Short mmCIF file of N, CA and C in Angstrom, two decimals:
data_model
loop_
_atom_site.label_atom_id
_atom_site.label_comp_id
_atom_site.label_asym_id
_atom_site.label_seq_id
_atom_site.Cartn_x
_atom_site.Cartn_y
_atom_site.Cartn_z
N UNK A 56 7.04 -20.86 32.77
CA UNK A 56 7.54 -20.57 31.44
C UNK A 56 7.08 -19.18 31.04
N UNK A 57 7.97 -18.37 30.52
CA UNK A 57 7.67 -17.00 30.13
C UNK A 57 7.40 -16.97 28.63
N UNK A 58 6.14 -17.08 28.26
CA UNK A 58 5.74 -17.17 26.86
C UNK A 58 5.40 -15.79 26.31
N UNK A 59 5.76 -15.54 25.05
CA UNK A 59 5.46 -14.27 24.42
C UNK A 59 3.96 -14.09 24.24
N UNK A 60 3.48 -12.93 24.65
CA UNK A 60 2.06 -12.61 24.48
C UNK A 60 1.79 -12.27 23.01
N UNK A 61 0.58 -12.44 22.60
CA UNK A 61 0.21 -12.08 21.24
C UNK A 61 0.39 -10.58 21.03
N UNK A 62 0.98 -10.19 19.91
CA UNK A 62 1.17 -8.77 19.63
C UNK A 62 -0.08 -8.13 19.00
N UNK A 63 -1.16 -8.87 18.92
CA UNK A 63 -2.39 -8.37 18.29
C UNK A 63 -2.90 -7.13 19.00
N UNK A 64 -3.23 -6.09 18.22
CA UNK A 64 -3.83 -4.87 18.79
C UNK A 64 -5.23 -4.66 18.22
N UNK A 65 -5.77 -5.68 17.61
CA UNK A 65 -7.13 -5.68 17.06
C UNK A 65 -7.32 -4.68 15.93
N UNK A 66 -6.28 -4.47 15.17
CA UNK A 66 -6.34 -3.71 13.92
C UNK A 66 -5.93 -4.72 12.86
N UNK A 67 -6.89 -5.52 12.45
CA UNK A 67 -6.60 -6.71 11.65
C UNK A 67 -6.90 -6.47 10.17
N UNK A 68 -5.84 -6.16 9.43
CA UNK A 68 -5.95 -5.99 7.98
C UNK A 68 -4.59 -6.31 7.40
N UNK A 69 -4.57 -7.19 6.41
CA UNK A 69 -3.31 -7.58 5.78
C UNK A 69 -2.97 -6.57 4.68
N UNK A 70 -1.80 -6.00 4.76
CA UNK A 70 -1.31 -5.06 3.75
C UNK A 70 -0.93 -5.85 2.50
N UNK A 71 -1.52 -5.52 1.38
CA UNK A 71 -1.27 -6.26 0.14
C UNK A 71 0.18 -6.11 -0.34
N UNK A 72 0.81 -5.00 -0.03
CA UNK A 72 2.18 -4.76 -0.48
C UNK A 72 3.19 -5.61 0.30
N UNK A 73 3.03 -5.68 1.61
CA UNK A 73 4.02 -6.37 2.44
C UNK A 73 3.60 -7.77 2.87
N UNK A 74 2.30 -8.03 2.92
CA UNK A 74 1.81 -9.31 3.43
C UNK A 74 1.74 -9.36 4.94
N UNK A 75 1.99 -8.23 5.60
CA UNK A 75 1.93 -8.15 7.06
C UNK A 75 0.64 -7.49 7.50
N UNK A 76 0.15 -7.90 8.68
CA UNK A 76 -1.00 -7.24 9.28
C UNK A 76 -0.58 -5.81 9.63
N UNK A 77 -1.43 -4.84 9.33
CA UNK A 77 -1.08 -3.45 9.63
C UNK A 77 -1.11 -3.17 11.13
N UNK A 78 -1.75 -4.02 11.91
CA UNK A 78 -1.79 -3.83 13.35
C UNK A 78 -0.62 -4.44 14.09
N UNK A 79 -0.31 -5.70 13.78
CA UNK A 79 0.71 -6.42 14.56
C UNK A 79 1.96 -6.80 13.75
N UNK A 80 1.91 -6.63 12.45
CA UNK A 80 3.03 -6.93 11.55
C UNK A 80 3.37 -8.41 11.45
N UNK A 81 2.42 -9.27 11.81
CA UNK A 81 2.61 -10.70 11.56
C UNK A 81 1.99 -11.05 10.21
N UNK A 82 2.43 -12.16 9.63
CA UNK A 82 1.81 -12.63 8.40
C UNK A 82 0.51 -13.35 8.76
N UNK A 83 -0.33 -13.55 7.77
CA UNK A 83 -1.57 -14.28 7.99
C UNK A 83 -1.28 -15.70 8.49
N UNK A 84 -0.26 -16.32 7.93
CA UNK A 84 0.13 -17.67 8.37
C UNK A 84 0.56 -17.67 9.84
N UNK A 85 1.34 -16.67 10.24
CA UNK A 85 1.78 -16.58 11.64
C UNK A 85 0.60 -16.38 12.58
N UNK A 86 -0.34 -15.55 12.16
CA UNK A 86 -1.54 -15.31 12.98
C UNK A 86 -2.34 -16.61 13.12
N UNK A 87 -2.49 -17.33 12.03
CA UNK A 87 -3.30 -18.54 12.03
C UNK A 87 -2.74 -19.62 12.94
N UNK A 88 -1.44 -19.74 13.05
CA UNK A 88 -0.84 -20.81 13.85
C UNK A 88 -0.38 -20.36 15.23
N UNK A 89 -0.57 -19.10 15.56
CA UNK A 89 -0.01 -18.52 16.79
C UNK A 89 -0.29 -19.37 18.02
N UNK A 90 -1.53 -19.77 18.22
CA UNK A 90 -1.87 -20.49 19.45
C UNK A 90 -1.19 -21.85 19.56
N UNK A 91 -0.73 -22.40 18.46
CA UNK A 91 -0.07 -23.70 18.48
C UNK A 91 1.45 -23.63 18.49
N UNK A 92 1.99 -22.43 18.46
CA UNK A 92 3.45 -22.28 18.44
C UNK A 92 4.05 -22.43 19.83
N UNK A 93 5.29 -22.86 19.85
CA UNK A 93 6.01 -22.95 21.12
C UNK A 93 6.45 -21.55 21.55
N UNK A 94 6.86 -21.43 22.79
CA UNK A 94 7.36 -20.16 23.30
C UNK A 94 8.51 -19.60 22.47
N UNK A 95 9.52 -20.43 22.15
CA UNK A 95 10.63 -19.93 21.34
C UNK A 95 10.20 -19.49 19.92
N UNK A 96 9.24 -20.20 19.35
CA UNK A 96 8.76 -19.81 18.02
C UNK A 96 8.05 -18.45 18.09
N UNK A 97 7.23 -18.26 19.12
CA UNK A 97 6.55 -16.97 19.30
C UNK A 97 7.57 -15.86 19.53
N UNK A 98 8.57 -16.15 20.35
CA UNK A 98 9.61 -15.15 20.64
C UNK A 98 10.37 -14.75 19.39
N UNK A 99 10.62 -15.72 18.50
CA UNK A 99 11.32 -15.42 17.25
C UNK A 99 10.50 -14.46 16.40
N UNK A 100 9.20 -14.70 16.32
CA UNK A 100 8.33 -13.83 15.53
C UNK A 100 8.28 -12.44 16.16
N UNK A 101 8.08 -12.39 17.47
CA UNK A 101 8.00 -11.10 18.16
C UNK A 101 9.30 -10.31 17.97
N UNK A 102 10.44 -11.00 17.98
CA UNK A 102 11.72 -10.33 17.80
C UNK A 102 11.85 -9.70 16.41
N UNK A 103 11.16 -10.26 15.42
CA UNK A 103 11.22 -9.74 14.05
C UNK A 103 10.30 -8.55 13.83
N UNK A 104 9.37 -8.31 14.73
CA UNK A 104 8.36 -7.27 14.51
C UNK A 104 8.92 -5.85 14.41
N UNK A 105 9.91 -5.44 15.20
CA UNK A 105 10.44 -4.08 15.03
C UNK A 105 11.01 -3.81 13.63
N UNK A 106 11.69 -4.80 13.07
CA UNK A 106 12.22 -4.63 11.71
C UNK A 106 11.09 -4.54 10.70
N UNK A 107 10.06 -5.32 10.91
CA UNK A 107 8.90 -5.28 10.01
C UNK A 107 8.19 -3.93 10.12
N UNK A 108 8.09 -3.42 11.33
CA UNK A 108 7.46 -2.12 11.53
C UNK A 108 8.24 -1.04 10.79
N UNK A 109 9.56 -1.09 10.88
CA UNK A 109 10.40 -0.11 10.18
C UNK A 109 10.23 -0.24 8.67
N UNK A 110 10.16 -1.47 8.17
CA UNK A 110 9.97 -1.68 6.73
C UNK A 110 8.62 -1.15 6.27
N UNK A 111 7.59 -1.36 7.08
CA UNK A 111 6.25 -0.84 6.76
C UNK A 111 6.31 0.69 6.67
N UNK A 112 7.00 1.32 7.62
CA UNK A 112 7.08 2.78 7.66
C UNK A 112 7.78 3.32 6.42
N UNK A 113 8.79 2.62 5.95
CA UNK A 113 9.50 3.06 4.74
C UNK A 113 8.62 2.93 3.50
N UNK A 114 7.84 1.88 3.45
CA UNK A 114 6.99 1.65 2.29
C UNK A 114 5.72 2.50 2.31
N UNK A 115 5.25 2.80 3.51
CA UNK A 115 3.99 3.55 3.68
C UNK A 115 4.23 4.75 4.59
N UNK A 116 4.72 5.85 4.03
CA UNK A 116 4.97 7.03 4.87
C UNK A 116 3.68 7.49 5.57
N UNK A 117 3.84 8.19 6.66
CA UNK A 117 2.69 8.71 7.40
C UNK A 117 1.76 9.46 6.49
N UNK A 118 0.49 9.25 6.71
CA UNK A 118 -0.51 9.93 5.92
C UNK A 118 -0.90 9.20 4.65
N UNK A 119 -0.22 8.10 4.34
CA UNK A 119 -0.57 7.33 3.15
C UNK A 119 -1.93 6.68 3.36
N UNK A 120 -2.91 6.98 2.54
CA UNK A 120 -4.25 6.44 2.73
C UNK A 120 -4.34 4.93 2.53
N UNK A 121 -3.34 4.32 1.92
CA UNK A 121 -3.36 2.88 1.69
C UNK A 121 -2.78 2.10 2.86
N UNK A 122 -2.37 2.77 3.88
CA UNK A 122 -1.76 2.14 5.05
C UNK A 122 -2.79 1.45 5.86
#
């Protein structure tokens, strides 16, 4: 079975504006249940991460100290 690896990069801080981790762009709830999720559930979350990354970039331009 080809299971999605954790996207964690060990930069663990939840952005108050978006609710996403600034390192991996998962929610705190997604992080908490990650090890118990099925492969398809993990894949669904991983597939959403590029859009979340783009949304973070729009809300927090480069150089923003609150990022």
